[in-house]
PDB file of C-alpha atoms in Angstrom:
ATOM      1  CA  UNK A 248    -214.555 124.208  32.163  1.00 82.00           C
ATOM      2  CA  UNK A 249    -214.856 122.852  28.563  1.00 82.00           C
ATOM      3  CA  UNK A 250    -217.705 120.800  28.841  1.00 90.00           C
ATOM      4  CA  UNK A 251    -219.161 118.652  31.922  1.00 88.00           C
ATOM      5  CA  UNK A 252    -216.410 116.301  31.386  1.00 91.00           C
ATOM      6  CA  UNK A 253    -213.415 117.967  30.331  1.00 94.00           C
ATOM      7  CA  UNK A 254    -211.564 120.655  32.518  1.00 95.00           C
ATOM      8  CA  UNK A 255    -208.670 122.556  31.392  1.00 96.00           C
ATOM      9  CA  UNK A 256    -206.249 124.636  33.052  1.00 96.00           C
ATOM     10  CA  UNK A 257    -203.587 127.136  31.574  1.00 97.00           C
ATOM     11  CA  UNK A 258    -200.691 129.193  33.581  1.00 97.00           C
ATOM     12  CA  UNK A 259    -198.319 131.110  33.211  1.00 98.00           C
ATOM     13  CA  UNK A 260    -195.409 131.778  36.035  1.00 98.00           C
ATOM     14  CA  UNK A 261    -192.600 134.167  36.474  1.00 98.00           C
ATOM     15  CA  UNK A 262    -190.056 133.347  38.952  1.00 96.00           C
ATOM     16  CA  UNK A 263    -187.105 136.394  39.267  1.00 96.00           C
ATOM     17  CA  UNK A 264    -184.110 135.736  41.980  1.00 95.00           C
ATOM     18  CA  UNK A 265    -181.661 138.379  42.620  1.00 95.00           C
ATOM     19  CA  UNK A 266    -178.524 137.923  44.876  1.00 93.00           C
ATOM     20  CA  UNK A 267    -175.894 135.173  45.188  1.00 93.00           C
ATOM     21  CA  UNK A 268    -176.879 132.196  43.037  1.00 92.00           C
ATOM     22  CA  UNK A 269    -173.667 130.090  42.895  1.00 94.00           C
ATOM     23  CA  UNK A 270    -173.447 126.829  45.221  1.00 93.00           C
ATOM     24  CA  UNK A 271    -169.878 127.877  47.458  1.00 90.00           C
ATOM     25  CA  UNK A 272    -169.423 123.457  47.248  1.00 91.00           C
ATOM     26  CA  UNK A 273    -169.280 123.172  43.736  1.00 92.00           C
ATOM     27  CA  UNK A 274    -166.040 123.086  41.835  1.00 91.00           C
ATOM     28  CA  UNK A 275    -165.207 122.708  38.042  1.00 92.00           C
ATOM     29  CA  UNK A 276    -162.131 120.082  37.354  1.00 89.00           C
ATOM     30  CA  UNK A 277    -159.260 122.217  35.228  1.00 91.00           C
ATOM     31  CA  UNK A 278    -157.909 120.192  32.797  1.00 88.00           C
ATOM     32  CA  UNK A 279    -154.867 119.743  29.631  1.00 83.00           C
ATOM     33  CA  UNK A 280    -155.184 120.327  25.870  1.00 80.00           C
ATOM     34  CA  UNK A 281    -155.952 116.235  26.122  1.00 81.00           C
ATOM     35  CA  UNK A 282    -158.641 116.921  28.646  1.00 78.00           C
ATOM     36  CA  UNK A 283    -156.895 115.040  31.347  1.00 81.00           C
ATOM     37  CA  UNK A 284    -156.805 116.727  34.734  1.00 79.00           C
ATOM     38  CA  UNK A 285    -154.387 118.586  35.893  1.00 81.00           C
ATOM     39  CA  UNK A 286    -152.191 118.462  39.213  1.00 76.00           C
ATOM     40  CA  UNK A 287    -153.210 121.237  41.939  1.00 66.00           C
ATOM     41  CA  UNK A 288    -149.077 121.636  42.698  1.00 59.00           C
ATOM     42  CA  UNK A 289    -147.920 121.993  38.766  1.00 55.00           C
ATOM     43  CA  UNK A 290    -151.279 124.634  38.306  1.00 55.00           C
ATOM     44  CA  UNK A 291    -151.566 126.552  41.256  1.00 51.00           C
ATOM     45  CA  UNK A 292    -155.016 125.998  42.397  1.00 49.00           C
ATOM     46  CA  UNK A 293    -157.108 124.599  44.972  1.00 49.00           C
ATOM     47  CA  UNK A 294    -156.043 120.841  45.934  1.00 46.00           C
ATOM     48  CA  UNK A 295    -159.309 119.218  46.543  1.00 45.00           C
ATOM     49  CA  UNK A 296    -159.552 115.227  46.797  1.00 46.00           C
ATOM     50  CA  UNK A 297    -157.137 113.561  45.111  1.00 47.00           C
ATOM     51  CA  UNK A 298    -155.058 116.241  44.230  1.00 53.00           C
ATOM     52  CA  UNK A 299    -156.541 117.221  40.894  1.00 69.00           C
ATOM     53  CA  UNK A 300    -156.799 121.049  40.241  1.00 85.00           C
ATOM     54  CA  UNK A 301    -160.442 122.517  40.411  1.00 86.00           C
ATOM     55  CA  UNK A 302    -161.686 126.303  40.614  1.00 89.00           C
ATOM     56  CA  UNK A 303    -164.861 126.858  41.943  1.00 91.00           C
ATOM     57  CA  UNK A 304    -167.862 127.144  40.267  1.00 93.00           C
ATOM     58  CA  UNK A 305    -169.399 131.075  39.406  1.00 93.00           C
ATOM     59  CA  UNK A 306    -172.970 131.583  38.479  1.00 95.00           C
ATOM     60  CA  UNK A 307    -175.179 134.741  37.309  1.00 95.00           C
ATOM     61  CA  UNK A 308    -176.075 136.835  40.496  1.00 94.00           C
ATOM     62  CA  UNK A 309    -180.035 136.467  38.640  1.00 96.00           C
ATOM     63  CA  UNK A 310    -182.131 134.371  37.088  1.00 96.00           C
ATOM     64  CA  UNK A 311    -185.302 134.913  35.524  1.00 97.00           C
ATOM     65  CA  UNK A 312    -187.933 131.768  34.964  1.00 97.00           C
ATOM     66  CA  UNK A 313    -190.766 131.910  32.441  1.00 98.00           C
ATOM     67  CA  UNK A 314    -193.152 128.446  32.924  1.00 98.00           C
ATOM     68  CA  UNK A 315    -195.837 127.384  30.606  1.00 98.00           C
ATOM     69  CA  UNK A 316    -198.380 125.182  32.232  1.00 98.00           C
ATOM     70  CA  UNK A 317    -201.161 123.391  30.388  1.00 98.00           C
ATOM     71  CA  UNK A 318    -203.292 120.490  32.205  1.00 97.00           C
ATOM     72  CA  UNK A 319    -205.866 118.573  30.694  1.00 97.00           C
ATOM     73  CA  UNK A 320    -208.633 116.368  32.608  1.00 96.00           C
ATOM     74  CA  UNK A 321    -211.178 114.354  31.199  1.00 96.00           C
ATOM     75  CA  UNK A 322    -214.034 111.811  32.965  1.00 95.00           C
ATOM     76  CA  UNK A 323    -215.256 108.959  31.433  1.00 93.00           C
ATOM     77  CA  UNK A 324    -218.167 107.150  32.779  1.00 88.00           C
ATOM     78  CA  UNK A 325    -216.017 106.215  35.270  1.00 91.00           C
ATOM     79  CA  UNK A 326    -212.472 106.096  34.567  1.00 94.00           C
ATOM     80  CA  UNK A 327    -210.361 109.960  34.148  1.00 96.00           C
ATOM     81  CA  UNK A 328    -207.411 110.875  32.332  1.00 97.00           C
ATOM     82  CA  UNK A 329    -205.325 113.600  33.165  1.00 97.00           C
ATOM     83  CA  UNK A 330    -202.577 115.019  31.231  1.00 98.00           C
ATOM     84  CA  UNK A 331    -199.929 118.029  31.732  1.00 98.00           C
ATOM     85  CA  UNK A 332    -197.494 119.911  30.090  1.00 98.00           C
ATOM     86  CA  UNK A 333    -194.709 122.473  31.506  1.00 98.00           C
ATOM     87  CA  UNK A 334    -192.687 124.590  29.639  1.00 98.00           C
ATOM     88  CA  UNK A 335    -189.681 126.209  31.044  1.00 98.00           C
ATOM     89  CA  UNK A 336    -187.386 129.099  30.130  1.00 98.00           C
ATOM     90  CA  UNK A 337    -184.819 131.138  31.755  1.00 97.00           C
ATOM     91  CA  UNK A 338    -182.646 133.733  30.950  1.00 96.00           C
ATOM     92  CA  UNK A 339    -179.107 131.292  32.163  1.00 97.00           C
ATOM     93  CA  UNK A 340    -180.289 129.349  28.642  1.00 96.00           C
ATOM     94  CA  UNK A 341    -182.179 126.735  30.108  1.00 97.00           C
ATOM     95  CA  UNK A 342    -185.269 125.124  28.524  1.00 98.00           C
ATOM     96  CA  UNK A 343    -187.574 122.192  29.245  1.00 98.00           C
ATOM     97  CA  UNK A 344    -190.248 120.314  28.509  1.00 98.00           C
ATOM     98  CA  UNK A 345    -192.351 118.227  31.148  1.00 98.00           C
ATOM     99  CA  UNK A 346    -195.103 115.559  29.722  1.00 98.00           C
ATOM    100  CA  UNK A 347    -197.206 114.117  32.668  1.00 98.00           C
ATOM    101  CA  UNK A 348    -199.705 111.253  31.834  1.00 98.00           C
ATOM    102  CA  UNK A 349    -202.076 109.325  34.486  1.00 98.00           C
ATOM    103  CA  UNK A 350    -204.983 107.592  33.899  1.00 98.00           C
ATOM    104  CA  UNK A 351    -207.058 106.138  36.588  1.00 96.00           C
ATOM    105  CA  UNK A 352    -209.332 103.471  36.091  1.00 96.00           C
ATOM    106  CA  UNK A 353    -212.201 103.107  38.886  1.00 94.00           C
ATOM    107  CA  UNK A 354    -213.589  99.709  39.696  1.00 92.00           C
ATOM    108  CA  UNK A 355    -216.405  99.059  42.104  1.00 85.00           C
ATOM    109  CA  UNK A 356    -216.574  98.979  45.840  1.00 86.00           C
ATOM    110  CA  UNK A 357    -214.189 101.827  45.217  1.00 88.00           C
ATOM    111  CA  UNK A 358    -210.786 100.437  44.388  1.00 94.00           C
ATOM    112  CA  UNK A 359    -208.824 102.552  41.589  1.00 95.00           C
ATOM    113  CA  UNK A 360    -205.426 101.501  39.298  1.00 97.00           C
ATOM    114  CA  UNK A 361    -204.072 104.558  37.990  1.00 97.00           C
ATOM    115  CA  UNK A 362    -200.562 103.800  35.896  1.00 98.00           C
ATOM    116  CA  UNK A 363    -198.419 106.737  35.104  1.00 98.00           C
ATOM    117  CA  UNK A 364    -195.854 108.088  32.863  1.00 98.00           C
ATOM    118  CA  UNK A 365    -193.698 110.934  33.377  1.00 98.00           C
ATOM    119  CA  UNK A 366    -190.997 112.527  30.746  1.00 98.00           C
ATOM    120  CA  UNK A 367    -188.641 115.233  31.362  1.00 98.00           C
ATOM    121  CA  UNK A 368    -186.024 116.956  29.120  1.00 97.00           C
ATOM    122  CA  UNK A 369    -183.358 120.189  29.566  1.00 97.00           C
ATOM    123  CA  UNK A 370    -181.095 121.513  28.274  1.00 97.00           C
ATOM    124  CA  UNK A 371    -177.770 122.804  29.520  1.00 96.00           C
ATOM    125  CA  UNK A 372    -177.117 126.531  30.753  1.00 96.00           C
ATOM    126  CA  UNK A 373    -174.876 129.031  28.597  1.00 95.00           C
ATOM    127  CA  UNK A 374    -171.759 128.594  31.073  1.00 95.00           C
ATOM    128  CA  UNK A 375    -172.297 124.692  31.797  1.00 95.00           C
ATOM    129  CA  UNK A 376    -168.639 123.127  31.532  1.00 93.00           C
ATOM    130  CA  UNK A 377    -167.726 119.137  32.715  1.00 91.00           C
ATOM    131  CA  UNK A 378    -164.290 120.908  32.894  1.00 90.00           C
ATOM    132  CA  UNK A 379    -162.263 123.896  31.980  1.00 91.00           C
ATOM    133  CA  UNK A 380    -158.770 124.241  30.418  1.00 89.00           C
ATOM    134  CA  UNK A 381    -156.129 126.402  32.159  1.00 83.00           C
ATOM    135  CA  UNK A 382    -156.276 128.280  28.998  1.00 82.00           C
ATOM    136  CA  UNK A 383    -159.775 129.363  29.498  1.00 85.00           C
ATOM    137  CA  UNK A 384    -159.713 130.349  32.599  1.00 82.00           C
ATOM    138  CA  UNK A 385    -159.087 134.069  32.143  1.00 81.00           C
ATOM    139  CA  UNK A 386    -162.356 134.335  29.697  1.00 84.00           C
ATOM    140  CA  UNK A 387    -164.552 132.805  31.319  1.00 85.00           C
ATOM    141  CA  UNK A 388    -167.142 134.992  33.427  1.00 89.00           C
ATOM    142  CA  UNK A 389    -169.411 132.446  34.637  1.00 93.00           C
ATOM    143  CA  UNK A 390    -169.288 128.193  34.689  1.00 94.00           C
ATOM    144  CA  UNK A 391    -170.310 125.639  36.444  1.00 95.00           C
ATOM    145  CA  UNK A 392    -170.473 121.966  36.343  1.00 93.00           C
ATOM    146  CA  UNK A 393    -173.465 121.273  38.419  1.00 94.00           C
ATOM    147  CA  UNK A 394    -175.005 118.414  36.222  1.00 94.00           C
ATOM    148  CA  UNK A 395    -178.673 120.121  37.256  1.00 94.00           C
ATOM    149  CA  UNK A 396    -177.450 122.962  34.804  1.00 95.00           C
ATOM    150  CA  UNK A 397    -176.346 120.257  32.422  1.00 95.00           C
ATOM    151  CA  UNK A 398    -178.547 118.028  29.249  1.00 96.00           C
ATOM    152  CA  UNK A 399    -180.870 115.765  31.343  1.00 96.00           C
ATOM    153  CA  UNK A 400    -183.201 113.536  30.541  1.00 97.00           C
ATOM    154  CA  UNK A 401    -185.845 112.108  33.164  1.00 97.00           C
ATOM    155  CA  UNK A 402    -188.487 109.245  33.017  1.00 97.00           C
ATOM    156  CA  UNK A 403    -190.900 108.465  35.400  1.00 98.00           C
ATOM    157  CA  UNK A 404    -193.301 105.247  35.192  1.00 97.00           C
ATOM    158  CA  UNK A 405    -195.394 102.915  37.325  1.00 97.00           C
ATOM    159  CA  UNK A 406    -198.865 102.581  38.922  1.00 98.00           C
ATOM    160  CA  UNK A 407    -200.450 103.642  41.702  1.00 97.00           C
ATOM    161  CA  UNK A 408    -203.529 101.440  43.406  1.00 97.00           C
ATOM    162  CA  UNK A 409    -205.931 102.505  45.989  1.00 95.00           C
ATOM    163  CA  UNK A 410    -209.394 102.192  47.801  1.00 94.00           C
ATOM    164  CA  UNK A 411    -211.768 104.796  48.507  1.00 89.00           C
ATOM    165  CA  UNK A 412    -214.268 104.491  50.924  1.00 87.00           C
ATOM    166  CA  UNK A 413    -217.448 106.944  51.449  1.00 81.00           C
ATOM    167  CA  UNK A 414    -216.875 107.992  54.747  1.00 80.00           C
ATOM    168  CA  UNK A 415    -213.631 110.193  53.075  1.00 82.00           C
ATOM    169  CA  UNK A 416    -211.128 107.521  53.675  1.00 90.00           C
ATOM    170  CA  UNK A 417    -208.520 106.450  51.013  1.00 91.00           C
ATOM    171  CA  UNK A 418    -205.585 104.228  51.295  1.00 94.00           C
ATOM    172  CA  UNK A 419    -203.355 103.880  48.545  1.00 96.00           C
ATOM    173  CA  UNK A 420    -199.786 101.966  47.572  1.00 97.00           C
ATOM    174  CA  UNK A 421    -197.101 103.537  45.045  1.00 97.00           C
ATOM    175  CA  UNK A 422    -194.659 101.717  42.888  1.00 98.00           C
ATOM    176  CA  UNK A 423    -192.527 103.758  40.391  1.00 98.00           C
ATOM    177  CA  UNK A 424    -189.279 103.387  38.300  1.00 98.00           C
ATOM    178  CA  UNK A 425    -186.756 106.482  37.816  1.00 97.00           C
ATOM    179  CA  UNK A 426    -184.097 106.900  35.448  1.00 96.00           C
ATOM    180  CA  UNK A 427    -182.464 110.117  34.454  1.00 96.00           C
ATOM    181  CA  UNK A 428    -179.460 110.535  32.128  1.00 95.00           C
ATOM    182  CA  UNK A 429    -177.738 113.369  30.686  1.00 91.00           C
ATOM    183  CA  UNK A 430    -173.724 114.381  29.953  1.00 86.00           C
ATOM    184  CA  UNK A 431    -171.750 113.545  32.986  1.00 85.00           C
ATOM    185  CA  UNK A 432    -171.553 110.065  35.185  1.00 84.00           C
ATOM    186  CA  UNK A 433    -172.932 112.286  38.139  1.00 82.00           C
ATOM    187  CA  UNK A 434    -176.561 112.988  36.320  1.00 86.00           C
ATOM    188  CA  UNK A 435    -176.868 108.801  35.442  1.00 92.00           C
ATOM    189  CA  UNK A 436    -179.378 107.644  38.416  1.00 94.00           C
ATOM    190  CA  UNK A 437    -181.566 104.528  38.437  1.00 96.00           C
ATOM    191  CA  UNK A 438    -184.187 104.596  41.237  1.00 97.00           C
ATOM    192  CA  UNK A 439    -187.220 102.620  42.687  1.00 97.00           C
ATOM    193  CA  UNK A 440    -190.151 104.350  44.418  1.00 97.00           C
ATOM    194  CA  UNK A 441    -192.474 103.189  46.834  1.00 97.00           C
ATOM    195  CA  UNK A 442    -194.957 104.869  48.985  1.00 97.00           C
ATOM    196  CA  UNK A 443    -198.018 103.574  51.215  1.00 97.00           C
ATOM    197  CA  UNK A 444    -200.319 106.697  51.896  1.00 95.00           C
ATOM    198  CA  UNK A 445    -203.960 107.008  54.117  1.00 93.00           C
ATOM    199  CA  UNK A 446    -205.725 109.873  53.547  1.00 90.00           C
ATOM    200  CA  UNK A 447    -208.730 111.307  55.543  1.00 86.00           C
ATOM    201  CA  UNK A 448    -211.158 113.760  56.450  1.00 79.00           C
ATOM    202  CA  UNK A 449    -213.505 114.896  58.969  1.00 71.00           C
TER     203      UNK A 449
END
């Protein structure tokens, strides 16, 4: 507690997970020197869809997190910002930032707007490949091309408005917009969020 109208929170978090990390359903497109795939019969390897050639994907049996958290509230008269930031780290090379901003402005009879704003960035693992070439295939210890291991880019916004009543009741209605971006067509996602909630206690 900073003061009677500022609180402030600080963590720190280590996550360690030992064992097999590697999803057995993803697989890694092999492709030419002109980076067009190649054909499972002329390489060898597994025929999966359309007859492209793929190997599946091989992660790090660990993974070590280190997360940053720093949250921020203040209360006006009325109204209350709040404001967080996450830092990650890991030892596959990953890093990201999280910046989460609300601020709720309180209106009589108890009714509440609060708009928010979320931003997201990563970056990509150490062993994060779109594709592989055949040529690479006998150096390479680890890859995958999970886009959640890849550069991606989130943003969260929209408002949130609600009604509070004093016998602990509170109903509230949602309405956010998603987009996240990053290298490969399977990480581009557009998305609209909605949510009615009722909250209450005895």
């Amino acid at each position: 507690m900073i003061n009677r109208n500022w609180l402030m929170q600080l963590n720190y978090s280590v996550s360690i997970s030992d064992g097999y990390q590697t999803d057995p359903y993803k697989i890694v497109t092999v492709v030419d020197a002109n980076g067009d795939p190649l054909e499972a019969e002329s390489f060898g390897a597994a025929d999966i869809g359309v007859g492209d050639a793929h190997i599946f994907e091989l992660r790090p049996d660990s993974r070590t997190k280190n997360a940053l958290y720093w949250e921020n509230r203040y209360h006006f008269n009325r109204d209350v910002l709040a404001v967080g930031y996450r830092f990650m780290s890991d030892d596959w090379g990953i890093t990201s930032h999280t910046l989460d901003v609300k601020y709720r402005f309180q209106f009589d009879n108890g009714w509440f707007l609060q708009p928010h704003v979320r931003w997201y960035e990563q970056g990509e693992a150490d062993f994060y490949r779109e594709s592989v070439s055949a040529a690479d295939l006998n150096t390479l210890d680890e890859v995958s091309a999970d886009y959640r291991l890849g550069n991606l880019t989130d943003t969260t916004y929209g408002v949130k408005l609600g009604k509070q009543w004093k016998n602990n009741q509170q109903w509230s209605f949602r309405v956010e917009s998603f987009q996240q971006s990053g290298d490969s067509d399977a990480s581009e996602l557009d998305a609209l969020i909605t949510q009615v909630g009722y909250t209450f206690y005895w």
